[in-house]
Amino acid sequence: RGSNIPPIEPFLSEVNYKKVKEILILARDAHMNMLRVHAHVDNPILYELADEMGILLWQDFPLQWLYDRSVLPRAKKQVIDMITLLFAHPSVVTWSMHNEPIYVVDTKTEDTFFNKIRLLFSSFIWSWNRDVMDKKLASIAEKADNTRFINPSSGTFDLFRKGTDGHLYFGWYPVFGKLGKLDMFMRIFPANIRFVTEFGAQSFPNYETSKKYLPDDSFEIDWQFVETHYLAQRDLLNRWVNINECEVLKDMIERTQSYQAELNRYYVDRLRAHKYRPCGGFLNFMLFDSHFAISWSVIDNELIPKSSYFALKNALNPVYAFTLVNPLKRYSRNFEFFIYTVNDSSKAYPRVGIEVKVEDEKKRIVMKDVLYTALEPDSPVKCIGRYSLKFRQSGIHTISLRLKYANEVLDNCYTVKIR
């Protein structure tokens, strides 16, 4: 369970012990035990503190997307340099040679038929970067270090070839489709969720941070500047949360962070539901920003957690109770749902209680129940309850779960739209 991290600072020389420690504490407090050092090598302080705090690191070699063939000789040398530099750090458990070695265009670039063909061809048929260069780099890495897992390329789909870790953007990039398509994808292509290292959606930073860079009146925002300098993908923000409707900055922040929180939990719930069958772990994209950005982070550049950070923290709790519903779907009045529990901790819990409550739009209780179960150490998911309800009216209904174990309490709340 974890996240991706960008460079701690835009300039490596400006990295300091205090900031790195604060980032790692935020990660640990959110129940993360692994971070992916995404497409860069960071300041030595990161690796020293990760060793000290017991946080695992997935280390990328700094290659992303496509390169000319002339880079191979330099890449061969530099992969040895990276392994030599970081070999002695026990926190580093994986070397990954190349992030997404496929043809990628900017989201603002016209989505032409030619671009689609190049993307599909490089993804599923042939990419010199993936099929030649990355294999050579992986071979060099294996000879330099036979004690760690070597990943030749990150984000290679298990379709028509043996895949690697999964990069899934249902609910964000249109090529993947709506969020609900994730469920069908997982059923048909389960090998792609063995270890997922990217999923997420963009959101605005918190208001106190955003107001330093953006006007309160949303109509005064210079979107060309924001897209160029702050990473915002405006078309996609509009596609999923319709920020054009927002008149003030606070509305944009609330709407985007809410969607980000919902999307992250949607992925986490389903990946945890497939624990060891076949999912062995997942890392969301991403933890924080190095500079002001409207990005996939759940912590802004001033290290202030967004509301989506706390939602992710809740979803990553080692002992967890959840259900699998789609907040964007409209269900019929004959509604069925299941209650699941999972335990990622090394402790056994002989008696765990889950209070289940369903309320309608007017907060009237439709159903209430209490379930009990026992959780073994590091147990896979258990389905402990099944409910079939017939709602009398349409509208937004709420499913509330309260998990009680040892002396801990965890609340989880889901909204369901009934047509």
Short mmCIF file of N, CA and C in Angstrom, two decimals, residues 144-246:
data_model
loop_
_atom_site.label_atom_id
_atom_site.label_comp_id
_atom_site.label_asym_id
_atom_site.label_seq_id
_atom_site.Cartn_x
_atom_site.Cartn_y
_atom_site.Cartn_z
N ALA A 144 24.19 -6.59 -12.18
CA ALA A 144 24.74 -5.70 -11.15
C ALA A 144 24.14 -5.97 -9.77
N ASP A 145 22.90 -6.48 -9.74
CA ASP A 145 22.22 -6.72 -8.46
C ASP A 145 21.23 -7.88 -8.63
N ASN A 146 21.64 -9.06 -8.17
CA ASN A 146 20.74 -10.22 -8.27
C ASN A 146 19.95 -10.44 -6.99
N THR A 147 19.92 -9.44 -6.12
CA THR A 147 19.21 -9.57 -4.85
C THR A 147 17.85 -8.88 -4.87
N ARG A 148 17.59 -8.07 -5.88
CA ARG A 148 16.34 -7.31 -5.93
C ARG A 148 15.55 -7.65 -7.18
N PHE A 149 14.25 -7.34 -7.12
CA PHE A 149 13.38 -7.54 -8.28
C PHE A 149 13.70 -6.47 -9.32
N ILE A 150 13.84 -6.89 -10.58
CA ILE A 150 14.11 -5.98 -11.68
C ILE A 150 12.88 -5.92 -12.57
N ASN A 151 12.33 -4.73 -12.76
CA ASN A 151 11.17 -4.53 -13.62
C ASN A 151 11.63 -3.84 -14.90
N PRO A 152 11.55 -4.50 -16.06
CA PRO A 152 12.10 -3.90 -17.28
C PRO A 152 11.36 -2.65 -17.75
N SER A 153 10.05 -2.62 -17.57
CA SER A 153 9.28 -1.44 -17.98
C SER A 153 8.03 -1.35 -17.13
N SER A 154 7.64 -0.14 -16.79
CA SER A 154 6.49 0.08 -15.91
C SER A 154 5.28 0.49 -16.73
N GLY A 155 4.15 -0.18 -16.46
CA GLY A 155 2.91 0.18 -17.14
C GLY A 155 2.67 -0.61 -18.41
N THR A 156 3.30 -1.78 -18.57
CA THR A 156 3.08 -2.62 -19.74
C THR A 156 1.88 -3.53 -19.49
N PHE A 157 0.85 -3.39 -20.32
CA PHE A 157 -0.37 -4.17 -20.14
C PHE A 157 -0.15 -5.64 -20.46
N ASP A 158 -0.83 -6.49 -19.70
CA ASP A 158 -0.77 -7.93 -19.93
C ASP A 158 -1.83 -8.30 -20.98
N LEU A 159 -1.59 -7.84 -22.20
CA LEU A 159 -2.46 -8.14 -23.34
C LEU A 159 -1.54 -8.45 -24.51
N PHE A 160 -1.67 -9.64 -25.08
CA PHE A 160 -0.84 -10.08 -26.21
C PHE A 160 0.62 -10.29 -25.84
N ARG A 161 1.00 -10.03 -24.61
CA ARG A 161 2.37 -10.22 -24.13
C ARG A 161 2.32 -10.30 -22.62
N LYS A 162 3.42 -10.75 -22.00
CA LYS A 162 3.48 -10.78 -20.55
C LYS A 162 3.63 -9.34 -20.05
N GLY A 163 2.74 -8.92 -19.19
CA GLY A 163 2.75 -7.54 -18.71
C GLY A 163 3.60 -7.35 -17.47
N THR A 164 3.61 -6.12 -17.00
CA THR A 164 4.34 -5.78 -15.78
C THR A 164 3.34 -5.18 -14.79
N ASP A 165 3.73 -4.13 -14.10
CA ASP A 165 2.82 -3.46 -13.17
C ASP A 165 1.78 -2.66 -13.94
N GLY A 166 0.62 -2.45 -13.31
CA GLY A 166 -0.48 -1.81 -14.00
C GLY A 166 -0.56 -0.31 -13.77
N HIS A 167 -0.87 0.42 -14.84
CA HIS A 167 -1.20 1.85 -14.76
C HIS A 167 -2.64 1.97 -15.25
N LEU A 168 -3.55 2.27 -14.36
CA LEU A 168 -4.98 2.27 -14.67
C LEU A 168 -5.57 3.65 -14.42
N TYR A 169 -6.18 4.22 -15.45
CA TYR A 169 -6.75 5.57 -15.32
C TYR A 169 -8.21 5.61 -15.76
N PHE A 170 -8.97 4.59 -15.40
CA PHE A 170 -10.42 4.65 -15.60
C PHE A 170 -10.96 5.80 -14.75
N GLY A 171 -11.81 6.61 -15.34
CA GLY A 171 -12.33 7.76 -14.61
C GLY A 171 -11.47 8.99 -14.76
N TRP A 172 -10.41 8.88 -15.57
CA TRP A 172 -9.60 10.08 -15.83
C TRP A 172 -9.28 10.21 -17.31
N TYR A 173 -8.38 9.39 -17.85
CA TYR A 173 -8.05 9.50 -19.27
C TYR A 173 -9.13 8.82 -20.10
N PRO A 174 -9.67 9.54 -21.11
CA PRO A 174 -10.80 9.01 -21.89
C PRO A 174 -10.52 7.67 -22.56
N VAL A 175 -9.27 7.39 -22.90
CA VAL A 175 -8.94 6.12 -23.56
C VAL A 175 -9.31 4.93 -22.67
N PHE A 176 -9.35 5.13 -21.35
CA PHE A 176 -9.73 4.06 -20.43
C PHE A 176 -11.25 3.97 -20.26
N GLY A 177 -11.93 5.10 -20.33
CA GLY A 177 -13.37 5.10 -20.13
C GLY A 177 -13.77 5.52 -18.73
N LYS A 178 -15.05 5.36 -18.43
CA LYS A 178 -15.59 5.78 -17.14
C LYS A 178 -15.06 4.90 -16.00
N LEU A 179 -15.20 5.41 -14.80
CA LEU A 179 -14.70 4.72 -13.61
C LEU A 179 -15.27 3.30 -13.49
N GLY A 180 -16.55 3.15 -13.79
CA GLY A 180 -17.19 1.84 -13.66
C GLY A 180 -16.63 0.78 -14.58
N LYS A 181 -15.93 1.18 -15.65
CA LYS A 181 -15.33 0.22 -16.57
C LYS A 181 -14.21 -0.57 -15.91
N LEU A 182 -13.67 -0.04 -14.81
CA LEU A 182 -12.59 -0.74 -14.10
C LEU A 182 -13.03 -2.14 -13.69
N ASP A 183 -14.26 -2.29 -13.22
CA ASP A 183 -14.73 -3.58 -12.73
C ASP A 183 -14.70 -4.64 -13.83
N MET A 184 -15.17 -4.28 -15.01
CA MET A 184 -15.17 -5.22 -16.13
C MET A 184 -13.73 -5.55 -16.55
N PHE A 185 -12.88 -4.54 -16.57
CA PHE A 185 -11.47 -4.74 -16.94
C PHE A 185 -10.80 -5.73 -15.99
N MET A 186 -11.07 -5.59 -14.70
CA MET A 186 -10.46 -6.47 -13.71
C MET A 186 -10.95 -7.91 -13.87
N ARG A 187 -12.21 -8.08 -14.25
CA ARG A 187 -12.74 -9.43 -14.45
C ARG A 187 -12.14 -10.10 -15.68
N ILE A 188 -11.99 -9.34 -16.76
CA ILE A 188 -11.53 -9.91 -18.02
C ILE A 188 -10.02 -10.06 -18.06
N PHE A 189 -9.30 -9.09 -17.47
CA PHE A 189 -7.84 -9.08 -17.54
C PHE A 189 -7.23 -9.01 -16.14
N PRO A 190 -7.44 -10.01 -15.30
CA PRO A 190 -6.99 -9.94 -13.91
C PRO A 190 -5.47 -9.83 -13.74
N ALA A 191 -4.70 -10.29 -14.73
CA ALA A 191 -3.24 -10.22 -14.61
C ALA A 191 -2.75 -8.78 -14.52
N ASN A 192 -3.57 -7.83 -14.97
CA ASN A 192 -3.16 -6.43 -14.96
C ASN A 192 -3.31 -5.76 -13.59
N ILE A 193 -3.82 -6.50 -12.61
CA ILE A 193 -3.93 -5.92 -11.26
C ILE A 193 -3.04 -6.67 -10.27
N ARG A 194 -2.05 -7.42 -10.78
CA ARG A 194 -1.14 -8.12 -9.87
C ARG A 194 -0.40 -7.13 -8.97
N PHE A 195 0.02 -6.02 -9.56
CA PHE A 195 0.61 -4.93 -8.79
C PHE A 195 0.36 -3.65 -9.57
N VAL A 196 -0.44 -2.77 -9.03
CA VAL A 196 -0.84 -1.53 -9.72
C VAL A 196 -0.04 -0.38 -9.15
N THR A 197 0.70 0.32 -10.02
CA THR A 197 1.57 1.39 -9.53
C THR A 197 1.12 2.79 -9.94
N GLU A 198 0.00 2.89 -10.64
CA GLU A 198 -0.55 4.23 -10.94
C GLU A 198 -2.06 4.16 -11.08
N PHE A 199 -2.74 5.06 -10.40
CA PHE A 199 -4.15 5.38 -10.62
C PHE A 199 -4.40 6.71 -9.91
N GLY A 200 -5.34 7.50 -10.41
CA GLY A 200 -5.61 8.76 -9.74
C GLY A 200 -6.35 9.75 -10.62
N ALA A 201 -6.58 10.93 -10.06
CA ALA A 201 -7.25 12.03 -10.75
C ALA A 201 -6.70 13.34 -10.20
N GLN A 202 -6.81 14.39 -10.98
CA GLN A 202 -6.29 15.70 -10.56
C GLN A 202 -7.25 16.41 -9.61
N SER A 203 -6.66 17.27 -8.77
CA SER A 203 -7.47 18.16 -7.92
C SER A 203 -6.69 19.43 -7.64
N PHE A 204 -7.43 20.47 -7.26
CA PHE A 204 -6.80 21.73 -6.87
C PHE A 204 -6.19 21.60 -5.47
N PRO A 205 -5.10 22.32 -5.20
CA PRO A 205 -4.57 22.37 -3.83
C PRO A 205 -5.57 23.04 -2.89
N ASN A 206 -5.28 22.98 -1.61
CA ASN A 206 -6.14 23.61 -0.60
C ASN A 206 -6.22 25.12 -0.82
N TYR A 207 -7.28 25.72 -0.28
CA TYR A 207 -7.55 27.13 -0.55
C TYR A 207 -6.42 28.04 -0.11
N GLU A 208 -5.89 27.83 1.10
CA GLU A 208 -4.82 28.70 1.60
C GLU A 208 -3.60 28.69 0.69
N THR A 209 -3.37 27.56 0.04
CA THR A 209 -2.26 27.47 -0.91
C THR A 209 -2.67 28.03 -2.27
N SER A 210 -3.84 27.67 -2.74
CA SER A 210 -4.28 28.06 -4.08
C SER A 210 -4.44 29.57 -4.23
N LYS A 211 -4.91 30.24 -3.17
CA LYS A 211 -5.18 31.68 -3.29
C LYS A 211 -3.92 32.50 -3.51
N LYS A 212 -2.75 31.91 -3.24
CA LYS A 212 -1.49 32.60 -3.49
C LYS A 212 -1.15 32.64 -4.98
N TYR A 213 -1.80 31.76 -5.75
CA TYR A 213 -1.46 31.63 -7.16
C TYR A 213 -2.64 31.88 -8.10
N LEU A 214 -3.86 31.78 -7.57
CA LEU A 214 -5.04 31.86 -8.41
C LEU A 214 -6.05 32.86 -7.85
N PRO A 215 -6.81 33.54 -8.73
CA PRO A 215 -7.83 34.48 -8.26
C PRO A 215 -9.04 33.74 -7.69
N ASP A 216 -9.77 34.41 -6.80
CA ASP A 216 -10.98 33.82 -6.23
C ASP A 216 -12.07 33.64 -7.28
N ASP A 217 -12.15 34.59 -8.20
CA ASP A 217 -13.15 34.52 -9.26
C ASP A 217 -12.65 33.56 -10.34
N SER A 218 -13.34 32.46 -10.53
CA SER A 218 -12.87 31.44 -11.48
C SER A 218 -12.81 31.96 -12.91
N PHE A 219 -13.62 32.98 -13.22
CA PHE A 219 -13.64 33.50 -14.58
C PHE A 219 -12.40 34.36 -14.88
N GLU A 220 -11.63 34.67 -13.86
CA GLU A 220 -10.40 35.44 -14.06
C GLU A 220 -9.17 34.56 -14.20
N ILE A 221 -9.34 33.26 -14.10
CA ILE A 221 -8.19 32.34 -14.21
C ILE A 221 -7.67 32.32 -15.64
N ASP A 222 -6.37 32.49 -15.78
CA ASP A 222 -5.71 32.39 -17.08
C ASP A 222 -5.41 30.91 -17.33
N TRP A 223 -6.32 30.24 -18.00
CA TRP A 223 -6.20 28.79 -18.13
C TRP A 223 -5.02 28.36 -18.98
N GLN A 224 -4.66 29.17 -19.95
CA GLN A 224 -3.49 28.80 -20.76
C GLN A 224 -2.23 28.77 -19.88
N PHE A 225 -2.10 29.74 -19.00
CA PHE A 225 -0.96 29.78 -18.08
C PHE A 225 -1.03 28.62 -17.09
N VAL A 226 -2.23 28.38 -16.56
CA VAL A 226 -2.41 27.32 -15.55
C VAL A 226 -2.11 25.95 -16.14
N GLU A 227 -2.55 25.72 -17.37
CA GLU A 227 -2.27 24.42 -18.00
C GLU A 227 -0.79 24.25 -18.30
N THR A 228 -0.14 25.32 -18.70
CA THR A 228 1.28 25.25 -19.06
C THR A 228 2.18 25.13 -17.84
N HIS A 229 1.89 25.91 -16.79
CA HIS A 229 2.81 25.99 -15.65
C HIS A 229 2.38 25.16 -14.44
N TYR A 230 1.09 24.87 -14.32
CA TYR A 230 0.60 24.19 -13.11
C TYR A 230 0.05 22.79 -13.40
N LEU A 231 0.29 22.28 -14.62
CA LEU A 231 -0.02 20.88 -14.99
C LEU A 231 -1.50 20.57 -15.16
N ALA A 232 -2.37 21.53 -14.96
CA ALA A 232 -3.81 21.24 -15.01
C ALA A 232 -4.24 20.71 -16.38
N GLN A 233 -5.05 19.67 -16.38
CA GLN A 233 -5.65 19.13 -17.60
C GLN A 233 -7.12 19.58 -17.60
N ARG A 234 -7.33 20.79 -18.08
CA ARG A 234 -8.64 21.43 -17.94
C ARG A 234 -9.75 20.63 -18.60
N ASP A 235 -9.50 20.11 -19.79
CA ASP A 235 -10.54 19.35 -20.50
C ASP A 235 -11.01 18.16 -19.67
N LEU A 236 -10.07 17.51 -19.00
CA LEU A 236 -10.42 16.33 -18.21
C LEU A 236 -11.10 16.73 -16.90
N LEU A 237 -10.67 17.83 -16.31
CA LEU A 237 -11.36 18.34 -15.12
C LEU A 237 -12.81 18.67 -15.45
N ASN A 238 -13.02 19.25 -16.62
CA ASN A 238 -14.38 19.56 -17.04
C ASN A 238 -15.17 18.29 -17.36
N ARG A 239 -14.50 17.34 -17.94
CA ARG A 239 -15.17 16.10 -18.34
C ARG A 239 -15.76 15.36 -17.14
N TRP A 240 -15.01 15.33 -16.03
CA TRP A 240 -15.43 14.52 -14.89
C TRP A 240 -16.13 15.31 -13.79
N VAL A 241 -15.76 16.57 -13.59
CA VAL A 241 -16.37 17.33 -12.49
C VAL A 241 -16.95 18.67 -12.94
N ASN A 242 -16.85 18.98 -14.23
CA ASN A 242 -17.44 20.19 -14.80
C ASN A 242 -17.10 21.44 -14.01
N ILE A 243 -15.81 21.76 -13.95
CA ILE A 243 -15.38 22.94 -13.20
C ILE A 243 -15.84 24.24 -13.85
N ASN A 244 -16.31 24.18 -15.10
CA ASN A 244 -16.85 25.38 -15.75
C ASN A 244 -18.06 25.93 -15.01
N GLU A 245 -18.74 25.06 -14.25
CA GLU A 245 -19.91 25.50 -13.48
C GLU A 245 -19.50 26.27 -12.22
N CYS A 246 -18.26 26.14 -11.82
CA CYS A 246 -17.81 26.76 -10.57
C CYS A 246 -17.51 28.24 -10.78
#
